[in-house]
């Protein structure tokens, strides 16, 4: 991805969002970047730098202040494992997708493939969006994340047939145990997704081997492109 001086941070449709146009005269696809707990609209760009310059990038700020000493924002208030966790993500996701539709239409990208990349809690949101809107999502990359509790009830066999999904995780992750990523890979494979899986000897971050996998994942032709 090339740094673009036309990037803007806006308050629009009730969301803070950073939008970066592509390096090309017109976008060929759209990338929705979803940060983790205590993140904001700026933190996901480190992952996006190695991606092709044909994306229109959208990086919204989560709507929930974390209230921690680290500051930042999240996507839901519910803690992992709560009884209504998936429902909470789905409610937030529905509001977000309404805003995304407006952002892309205003920029002449309404009919383009929409790809997702989420880190940690942002990956949980990305998983939820794919389950909610499989017809609108071209592919998903989940980095160091987990599937929200209760999401398995919304997945049916072959409901994600052929959908490209990349799952990456660190084997020394103490924030989200690597077993959560392995369970996610199994769950989405059972729903028919074309799952690529990568583990690195790292903690709660994207390791170097998986970083290369991330770049190659979005460089290849994918369903909906």
PDB file of C-alpha atoms in Angstrom:
ATOM      1  CA  UNK A   1       0.000   0.000   0.000  1.00  0.00           C
ATOM      2  CA  UNK A   2       1.275   3.431  -0.866  1.00  0.00           C
ATOM      3  CA  UNK A   3       0.878   6.269   1.638  1.00  0.00           C
ATOM      4  CA  UNK A   4      -1.814   8.567   0.331  1.00  0.00           C
ATOM      5  CA  UNK A   5      -1.906  12.223   1.337  1.00  0.00           C
ATOM      6  CA  UNK A   6      -5.623  12.294   0.538  1.00  0.00           C
ATOM      7  CA  UNK A   7      -6.492  10.169   3.573  1.00  0.00           C
ATOM      8  CA  UNK A   8      -9.124  11.808   5.775  1.00  0.00           C
ATOM      9  CA  UNK A   9     -10.474  11.263   9.263  1.00  0.00           C
ATOM     10  CA  UNK A  10     -14.151  12.131   9.403  1.00  0.00           C
ATOM     11  CA  UNK A  11     -17.141  12.090  11.744  1.00  0.00           C
ATOM     12  CA  UNK A  12     -19.845  10.652   9.501  1.00  0.00           C
ATOM     13  CA  UNK A  13     -23.080   8.741  10.148  1.00  0.00           C
ATOM     14  CA  UNK A  14     -22.302   8.655  13.853  1.00  0.00           C
ATOM     15  CA  UNK A  15     -18.840   7.119  13.386  1.00  0.00           C
ATOM     16  CA  UNK A  16     -15.256   8.357  13.450  1.00  0.00           C
ATOM     17  CA  UNK A  17     -13.650   6.825  10.356  1.00  0.00           C
ATOM     18  CA  UNK A  18     -10.342   7.199   8.544  1.00  0.00           C
ATOM     19  CA  UNK A  19     -10.706   6.770   4.794  1.00  0.00           C
ATOM     20  CA  UNK A  20      -7.789   6.360   2.405  1.00  0.00           C
ATOM     21  CA  UNK A  21      -8.349   6.327  -1.367  1.00  0.00           C
ATOM     22  CA  UNK A  22      -6.421   3.843  -3.501  1.00  0.00           C
ATOM     23  CA  UNK A  23      -3.138   4.566  -5.248  1.00  0.00           C
ATOM     24  CA  UNK A  24      -4.929   3.937  -8.542  1.00  0.00           C
ATOM     25  CA  UNK A  25      -7.254   6.405 -10.298  1.00  0.00           C
ATOM     26  CA  UNK A  26     -10.207   4.347  -9.062  1.00  0.00           C
ATOM     27  CA  UNK A  27     -10.563   1.567  -6.457  1.00  0.00           C
ATOM     28  CA  UNK A  28     -11.049  -2.033  -7.502  1.00  0.00           C
ATOM     29  CA  UNK A  29     -12.070  -3.314  -4.069  1.00  0.00           C
ATOM     30  CA  UNK A  30     -12.760  -2.087  -0.527  1.00  0.00           C
ATOM     31  CA  UNK A  31     -10.953  -3.033   2.702  1.00  0.00           C
ATOM     32  CA  UNK A  32     -12.634  -2.590   6.090  1.00  0.00           C
ATOM     33  CA  UNK A  33     -10.011  -2.452   8.874  1.00  0.00           C
ATOM     34  CA  UNK A  34     -11.299  -3.377  12.349  1.00  0.00           C
ATOM     35  CA  UNK A  35      -9.082  -2.599  15.336  1.00  0.00           C
ATOM     36  CA  UNK A  36      -8.840  -4.463  18.620  1.00  0.00           C
ATOM     37  CA  UNK A  37      -9.767  -3.537  22.205  1.00  0.00           C
ATOM     38  CA  UNK A  38      -8.165  -0.183  23.221  1.00  0.00           C
ATOM     39  CA  UNK A  39      -7.470   0.590  19.538  1.00  0.00           C
ATOM     40  CA  UNK A  40      -8.760   3.331  17.259  1.00  0.00           C
ATOM     41  CA  UNK A  41      -8.992   4.277  13.599  1.00  0.00           C
ATOM     42  CA  UNK A  42      -5.191   4.608  13.206  1.00  0.00           C
ATOM     43  CA  UNK A  43      -3.751   1.353  14.557  1.00  0.00           C
ATOM     44  CA  UNK A  44      -4.580  -1.079  11.731  1.00  0.00           C
ATOM     45  CA  UNK A  45      -2.539   0.703   9.081  1.00  0.00           C
ATOM     46  CA  UNK A  46       0.595  -1.203  10.098  1.00  0.00           C
ATOM     47  CA  UNK A  47      -1.060  -4.348   8.700  1.00  0.00           C
ATOM     48  CA  UNK A  48      -2.388  -2.605   5.598  1.00  0.00           C
ATOM     49  CA  UNK A  49       0.970  -1.263   4.408  1.00  0.00           C
ATOM     50  CA  UNK A  50       1.915  -4.484   2.662  1.00  0.00           C
ATOM     51  CA  UNK A  51      -1.377  -4.762   0.776  1.00  0.00           C
ATOM     52  CA  UNK A  52      -1.992  -3.823  -2.882  1.00  0.00           C
ATOM     53  CA  UNK A  53      -2.811  -0.211  -3.705  1.00  0.00           C
ATOM     54  CA  UNK A  54      -6.110  -0.983  -5.441  1.00  0.00           C
ATOM     55  CA  UNK A  55      -8.084  -0.868  -2.174  1.00  0.00           C
ATOM     56  CA  UNK A  56     -10.269   1.893  -0.855  1.00  0.00           C
ATOM     57  CA  UNK A  57      -9.438   1.611   2.865  1.00  0.00           C
ATOM     58  CA  UNK A  58     -12.032   2.251   5.592  1.00  0.00           C
ATOM     59  CA  UNK A  59     -10.888   2.236   9.229  1.00  0.00           C
ATOM     60  CA  UNK A  60     -13.730   3.074  11.645  1.00  0.00           C
ATOM     61  CA  UNK A  61     -13.270   3.716  15.353  1.00  0.00           C
ATOM     62  CA  UNK A  62     -15.147   1.312  17.600  1.00  0.00           C
ATOM     63  CA  UNK A  63     -18.160   2.937  19.310  1.00  0.00           C
ATOM     64  CA  UNK A  64     -17.371   1.839  22.871  1.00  0.00           C
ATOM     65  CA  UNK A  65     -14.760   3.703  25.016  1.00  0.00           C
ATOM     66  CA  UNK A  66     -12.813   1.051  26.925  1.00  0.00           C
ATOM     67  CA  UNK A  67     -12.613   3.016  30.155  1.00  0.00           C
ATOM     68  CA  UNK A  68      -9.171   1.528  30.821  1.00  0.00           C
ATOM     69  CA  UNK A  69      -5.882   3.240  31.618  1.00  0.00           C
ATOM     70  CA  UNK A  70      -4.844   2.472  28.031  1.00  0.00           C
ATOM     71  CA  UNK A  71      -7.777   4.431  26.649  1.00  0.00           C
ATOM     72  CA  UNK A  72      -8.972   3.593  23.153  1.00  0.00           C
ATOM     73  CA  UNK A  73     -12.141   1.946  21.940  1.00  0.00           C
ATOM     74  CA  UNK A  74     -13.843  -1.378  21.341  1.00  0.00           C
ATOM     75  CA  UNK A  75     -16.811  -2.809  19.487  1.00  0.00           C
ATOM     76  CA  UNK A  76     -18.971  -4.215  22.308  1.00  0.00           C
ATOM     77  CA  UNK A  77     -19.202  -3.820  26.061  1.00  0.00           C
ATOM     78  CA  UNK A  78     -19.857  -7.497  26.718  1.00  0.00           C
ATOM     79  CA  UNK A  79     -16.908  -9.528  27.917  1.00  0.00           C
ATOM     80  CA  UNK A  80     -15.868 -12.666  26.006  1.00  0.00           C
ATOM     81  CA  UNK A  81     -18.020 -15.637  26.948  1.00  0.00           C
ATOM     82  CA  UNK A  82     -21.113 -13.676  27.915  1.00  0.00           C
ATOM     83  CA  UNK A  83     -24.479 -15.208  27.075  1.00  0.00           C
ATOM     84  CA  UNK A  84     -25.383 -12.524  24.519  1.00  0.00           C
ATOM     85  CA  UNK A  85     -21.908 -11.924  23.106  1.00  0.00           C
ATOM     86  CA  UNK A  86     -22.719 -12.740  19.458  1.00  0.00           C
ATOM     87  CA  UNK A  87     -25.930 -10.710  19.663  1.00  0.00           C
ATOM     88  CA  UNK A  88     -23.958  -7.693  20.884  1.00  0.00           C
ATOM     89  CA  UNK A  89     -21.501  -7.966  18.004  1.00  0.00           C
ATOM     90  CA  UNK A  90     -24.357  -8.448  15.543  1.00  0.00           C
ATOM     91  CA  UNK A  91     -26.100  -5.275  16.747  1.00  0.00           C
ATOM     92  CA  UNK A  92     -22.905  -3.245  16.435  1.00  0.00           C
ATOM     93  CA  UNK A  93     -22.162  -4.889  13.089  1.00  0.00           C
ATOM     94  CA  UNK A  94     -25.549  -3.970  11.629  1.00  0.00           C
ATOM     95  CA  UNK A  95     -24.988  -0.298  12.457  1.00  0.00           C
ATOM     96  CA  UNK A  96     -21.488  -0.436  11.026  1.00  0.00           C
ATOM     97  CA  UNK A  97     -22.533  -2.042   7.747  1.00  0.00           C
ATOM     98  CA  UNK A  98     -25.182   0.644   7.223  1.00  0.00           C
ATOM     99  CA  UNK A  99     -22.414   3.253   7.520  1.00  0.00           C
ATOM    100  CA  UNK A 100     -20.056   1.284   5.268  1.00  0.00           C
ATOM    101  CA  UNK A 101     -22.690   1.178   2.551  1.00  0.00           C
ATOM    102  CA  UNK A 102     -22.960   4.954   2.642  1.00  0.00           C
ATOM    103  CA  UNK A 103     -19.198   5.518   2.636  1.00  0.00           C
ATOM    104  CA  UNK A 104     -18.563   3.321  -0.390  1.00  0.00           C
ATOM    105  CA  UNK A 105     -21.526   4.613  -2.377  1.00  0.00           C
ATOM    106  CA  UNK A 106     -20.426   8.218  -1.869  1.00  0.00           C
ATOM    107  CA  UNK A 107     -17.028   7.292  -3.302  1.00  0.00           C
ATOM    108  CA  UNK A 108     -18.295   5.386  -6.312  1.00  0.00           C
ATOM    109  CA  UNK A 109     -17.324   2.020  -4.835  1.00  0.00           C
ATOM    110  CA  UNK A 110     -20.753   0.647  -3.943  1.00  0.00           C
ATOM    111  CA  UNK A 111     -20.560  -2.348  -6.262  1.00  0.00           C
ATOM    112  CA  UNK A 112     -16.993  -3.343  -5.434  1.00  0.00           C
ATOM    113  CA  UNK A 113     -15.971  -6.420  -3.387  1.00  0.00           C
ATOM    114  CA  UNK A 114     -15.748  -5.771   0.361  1.00  0.00           C
ATOM    115  CA  UNK A 115     -12.886  -7.437   2.254  1.00  0.00           C
ATOM    116  CA  UNK A 116     -12.404  -7.530   6.026  1.00  0.00           C
ATOM    117  CA  UNK A 117      -9.328  -7.478   8.235  1.00  0.00           C
ATOM    118  CA  UNK A 118      -9.706  -7.533  12.014  1.00  0.00           C
ATOM    119  CA  UNK A 119      -7.312  -7.826  14.945  1.00  0.00           C
ATOM    120  CA  UNK A 120      -8.302  -9.389  18.313  1.00  0.00           C
ATOM    121  CA  UNK A 121     -11.755  -7.979  19.167  1.00  0.00           C
ATOM    122  CA  UNK A 122     -11.825  -6.559  15.643  1.00  0.00           C
ATOM    123  CA  UNK A 123     -11.421 -10.118  14.352  1.00  0.00           C
ATOM    124  CA  UNK A 124     -14.461 -11.128  16.412  1.00  0.00           C
ATOM    125  CA  UNK A 125     -16.374  -8.323  14.721  1.00  0.00           C
ATOM    126  CA  UNK A 126     -15.098  -9.452  11.297  1.00  0.00           C
ATOM    127  CA  UNK A 127     -16.224 -13.031  11.978  1.00  0.00           C
ATOM    128  CA  UNK A 128     -19.646 -11.707  12.950  1.00  0.00           C
ATOM    129  CA  UNK A 129     -19.985  -9.595   9.811  1.00  0.00           C
ATOM    130  CA  UNK A 130     -19.099 -12.546   7.593  1.00  0.00           C
ATOM    131  CA  UNK A 131     -21.738 -14.685   9.322  1.00  0.00           C
ATOM    132  CA  UNK A 132     -24.329 -11.898   9.053  1.00  0.00           C
ATOM    133  CA  UNK A 133     -23.579 -10.763   5.507  1.00  0.00           C
ATOM    134  CA  UNK A 134     -21.883 -13.577   3.559  1.00  0.00           C
ATOM    135  CA  UNK A 135     -23.264 -12.243   0.282  1.00  0.00           C
ATOM    136  CA  UNK A 136     -21.591  -8.851   0.843  1.00  0.00           C
ATOM    137  CA  UNK A 137     -18.180 -10.021   2.089  1.00  0.00           C
ATOM    138  CA  UNK A 138     -15.580 -11.206  -0.442  1.00  0.00           C
ATOM    139  CA  UNK A 139     -12.966 -12.432   2.068  1.00  0.00           C
ATOM    140  CA  UNK A 140     -11.828 -12.125   5.669  1.00  0.00           C
ATOM    141  CA  UNK A 141      -8.502 -12.071   7.515  1.00  0.00           C
ATOM    142  CA  UNK A 142      -8.749 -12.641  11.280  1.00  0.00           C
ATOM    143  CA  UNK A 143      -5.594 -11.778  13.242  1.00  0.00           C
ATOM    144  CA  UNK A 144      -5.210 -13.008  16.832  1.00  0.00           C
ATOM    145  CA  UNK A 145      -8.966 -13.192  17.321  1.00  0.00           C
ATOM    146  CA  UNK A 146     -11.749 -15.464  18.459  1.00  0.00           C
ATOM    147  CA  UNK A 147     -15.291 -16.277  17.372  1.00  0.00           C
ATOM    148  CA  UNK A 148     -17.921 -14.651  19.626  1.00  0.00           C
ATOM    149  CA  UNK A 149     -19.785 -16.985  21.938  1.00  0.00           C
ATOM    150  CA  UNK A 150     -23.004 -18.173  20.288  1.00  0.00           C
ATOM    151  CA  UNK A 151     -21.887 -17.524  16.710  1.00  0.00           C
ATOM    152  CA  UNK A 152     -21.895 -21.247  15.899  1.00  0.00           C
ATOM    153  CA  UNK A 153     -25.708 -21.241  16.153  1.00  0.00           C
ATOM    154  CA  UNK A 154     -25.901 -18.829  13.203  1.00  0.00           C
ATOM    155  CA  UNK A 155     -23.678 -20.909  10.926  1.00  0.00           C
ATOM    156  CA  UNK A 156     -25.098 -23.607   8.678  1.00  0.00           C
ATOM    157  CA  UNK A 157     -23.242 -26.224   6.597  1.00  0.00           C
ATOM    158  CA  UNK A 158     -22.077 -24.642   3.321  1.00  0.00           C
ATOM    159  CA  UNK A 159     -23.398 -21.220   4.302  1.00  0.00           C
ATOM    160  CA  UNK A 160     -19.903 -19.864   3.538  1.00  0.00           C
ATOM    161  CA  UNK A 161     -19.132 -22.191   0.627  1.00  0.00           C
ATOM    162  CA  UNK A 162     -15.823 -21.245  -0.979  1.00  0.00           C
ATOM    163  CA  UNK A 163     -15.438 -17.997   0.981  1.00  0.00           C
ATOM    164  CA  UNK A 164     -11.694 -17.217   1.473  1.00  0.00           C
ATOM    165  CA  UNK A 165     -10.839 -16.890   5.186  1.00  0.00           C
ATOM    166  CA  UNK A 166      -7.337 -16.405   6.615  1.00  0.00           C
ATOM    167  CA  UNK A 167      -6.820 -17.067  10.327  1.00  0.00           C
ATOM    168  CA  UNK A 168      -3.496 -16.139  11.953  1.00  0.00           C
ATOM    169  CA  UNK A 169      -2.410 -16.540  15.561  1.00  0.00           C
ATOM    170  CA  UNK A 170       0.599 -16.646  17.858  1.00  0.00           C
ATOM    171  CA  UNK A 171       1.272 -19.861  19.760  1.00  0.00           C
ATOM    172  CA  UNK A 172       2.400 -17.815  22.797  1.00  0.00           C
ATOM    173  CA  UNK A 173      -0.645 -15.536  22.826  1.00  0.00           C
ATOM    174  CA  UNK A 174      -1.710 -15.061  26.468  1.00  0.00           C
ATOM    175  CA  UNK A 175      -4.554 -12.669  25.633  1.00  0.00           C
ATOM    176  CA  UNK A 176      -6.434 -14.968  23.249  1.00  0.00           C
ATOM    177  CA  UNK A 177      -5.230 -18.596  23.501  1.00  0.00           C
ATOM    178  CA  UNK A 178      -4.217 -20.163  20.203  1.00  0.00           C
ATOM    179  CA  UNK A 179      -6.843 -22.868  20.726  1.00  0.00           C
ATOM    180  CA  UNK A 180      -9.472 -20.224  19.948  1.00  0.00           C
ATOM    181  CA  UNK A 181      -7.991 -19.768  16.481  1.00  0.00           C
ATOM    182  CA  UNK A 182      -7.894 -23.517  15.886  1.00  0.00           C
ATOM    183  CA  UNK A 183     -11.547 -23.764  16.900  1.00  0.00           C
ATOM    184  CA  UNK A 184     -12.399 -20.899  14.528  1.00  0.00           C
ATOM    185  CA  UNK A 185     -10.638 -22.644  11.640  1.00  0.00           C
ATOM    186  CA  UNK A 186     -12.630 -25.809  12.272  1.00  0.00           C
ATOM    187  CA  UNK A 187     -15.925 -23.942  12.635  1.00  0.00           C
ATOM    188  CA  UNK A 188     -15.571 -21.970   9.409  1.00  0.00           C
ATOM    189  CA  UNK A 189     -14.279 -24.979   7.486  1.00  0.00           C
ATOM    190  CA  UNK A 190     -17.413 -26.860   8.514  1.00  0.00           C
ATOM    191  CA  UNK A 191     -19.462 -23.964   7.110  1.00  0.00           C
ATOM    192  CA  UNK A 192     -17.727 -24.452   3.756  1.00  0.00           C
ATOM    193  CA  UNK A 193     -15.229 -21.575   3.877  1.00  0.00           C
ATOM    194  CA  UNK A 194     -11.875 -21.910   2.115  1.00  0.00           C
ATOM    195  CA  UNK A 195      -9.786 -21.542   5.281  1.00  0.00           C
ATOM    196  CA  UNK A 196      -6.072 -20.730   5.271  1.00  0.00           C
ATOM    197  CA  UNK A 197      -4.435 -21.063   8.685  1.00  0.00           C
ATOM    198  CA  UNK A 198      -1.134 -19.709  10.008  1.00  0.00           C
ATOM    199  CA  UNK A 199       0.565 -19.936  13.401  1.00  0.00           C
ATOM    200  CA  UNK A 200       3.739 -18.126  14.436  1.00  0.00           C
ATOM    201  CA  UNK A 201       5.919 -18.440  17.535  1.00  0.00           C
ATOM    202  CA  UNK A 202       4.685 -15.101  18.844  1.00  0.00           C
ATOM    203  CA  UNK A 203       2.393 -13.487  21.384  1.00  0.00           C
ATOM    204  CA  UNK A 204      -0.709 -11.367  20.826  1.00  0.00           C
ATOM    205  CA  UNK A 205       0.405  -9.913  17.514  1.00  0.00           C
ATOM    206  CA  UNK A 206       0.979 -10.802  13.885  1.00  0.00           C
ATOM    207  CA  UNK A 207       4.228 -12.763  13.565  1.00  0.00           C
ATOM    208  CA  UNK A 208       6.582 -12.415  10.577  1.00  0.00           C
ATOM    209  CA  UNK A 209       5.553 -15.663   8.880  1.00  0.00           C
ATOM    210  CA  UNK A 210       1.867 -14.843   9.123  1.00  0.00           C
ATOM    211  CA  UNK A 211       2.529 -11.289   7.965  1.00  0.00           C
ATOM    212  CA  UNK A 212       3.804 -12.738   4.692  1.00  0.00           C
ATOM    213  CA  UNK A 213       0.736 -14.961   4.478  1.00  0.00           C
ATOM    214  CA  UNK A 214      -1.477 -11.907   4.983  1.00  0.00           C
ATOM    215  CA  UNK A 215       0.142 -10.053   2.090  1.00  0.00           C
ATOM    216  CA  UNK A 216      -0.126 -13.029  -0.258  1.00  0.00           C
ATOM    217  CA  UNK A 217      -3.717 -13.733   0.812  1.00  0.00           C
ATOM    218  CA  UNK A 218      -4.982 -10.367  -0.408  1.00  0.00           C
ATOM    219  CA  UNK A 219      -2.693 -10.341  -3.448  1.00  0.00           C
ATOM    220  CA  UNK A 220      -4.321 -13.439  -4.970  1.00  0.00           C
ATOM    221  CA  UNK A 221      -7.595 -13.455  -6.917  1.00  0.00           C
ATOM    222  CA  UNK A 222     -10.522 -14.198  -4.602  1.00  0.00           C
ATOM    223  CA  UNK A 223     -14.215 -14.906  -4.724  1.00  0.00           C
ATOM    224  CA  UNK A 224     -16.067 -11.722  -5.620  1.00  0.00           C
ATOM    225  CA  UNK A 225     -13.021  -9.964  -7.121  1.00  0.00           C
TER     226      UNK A 225
END
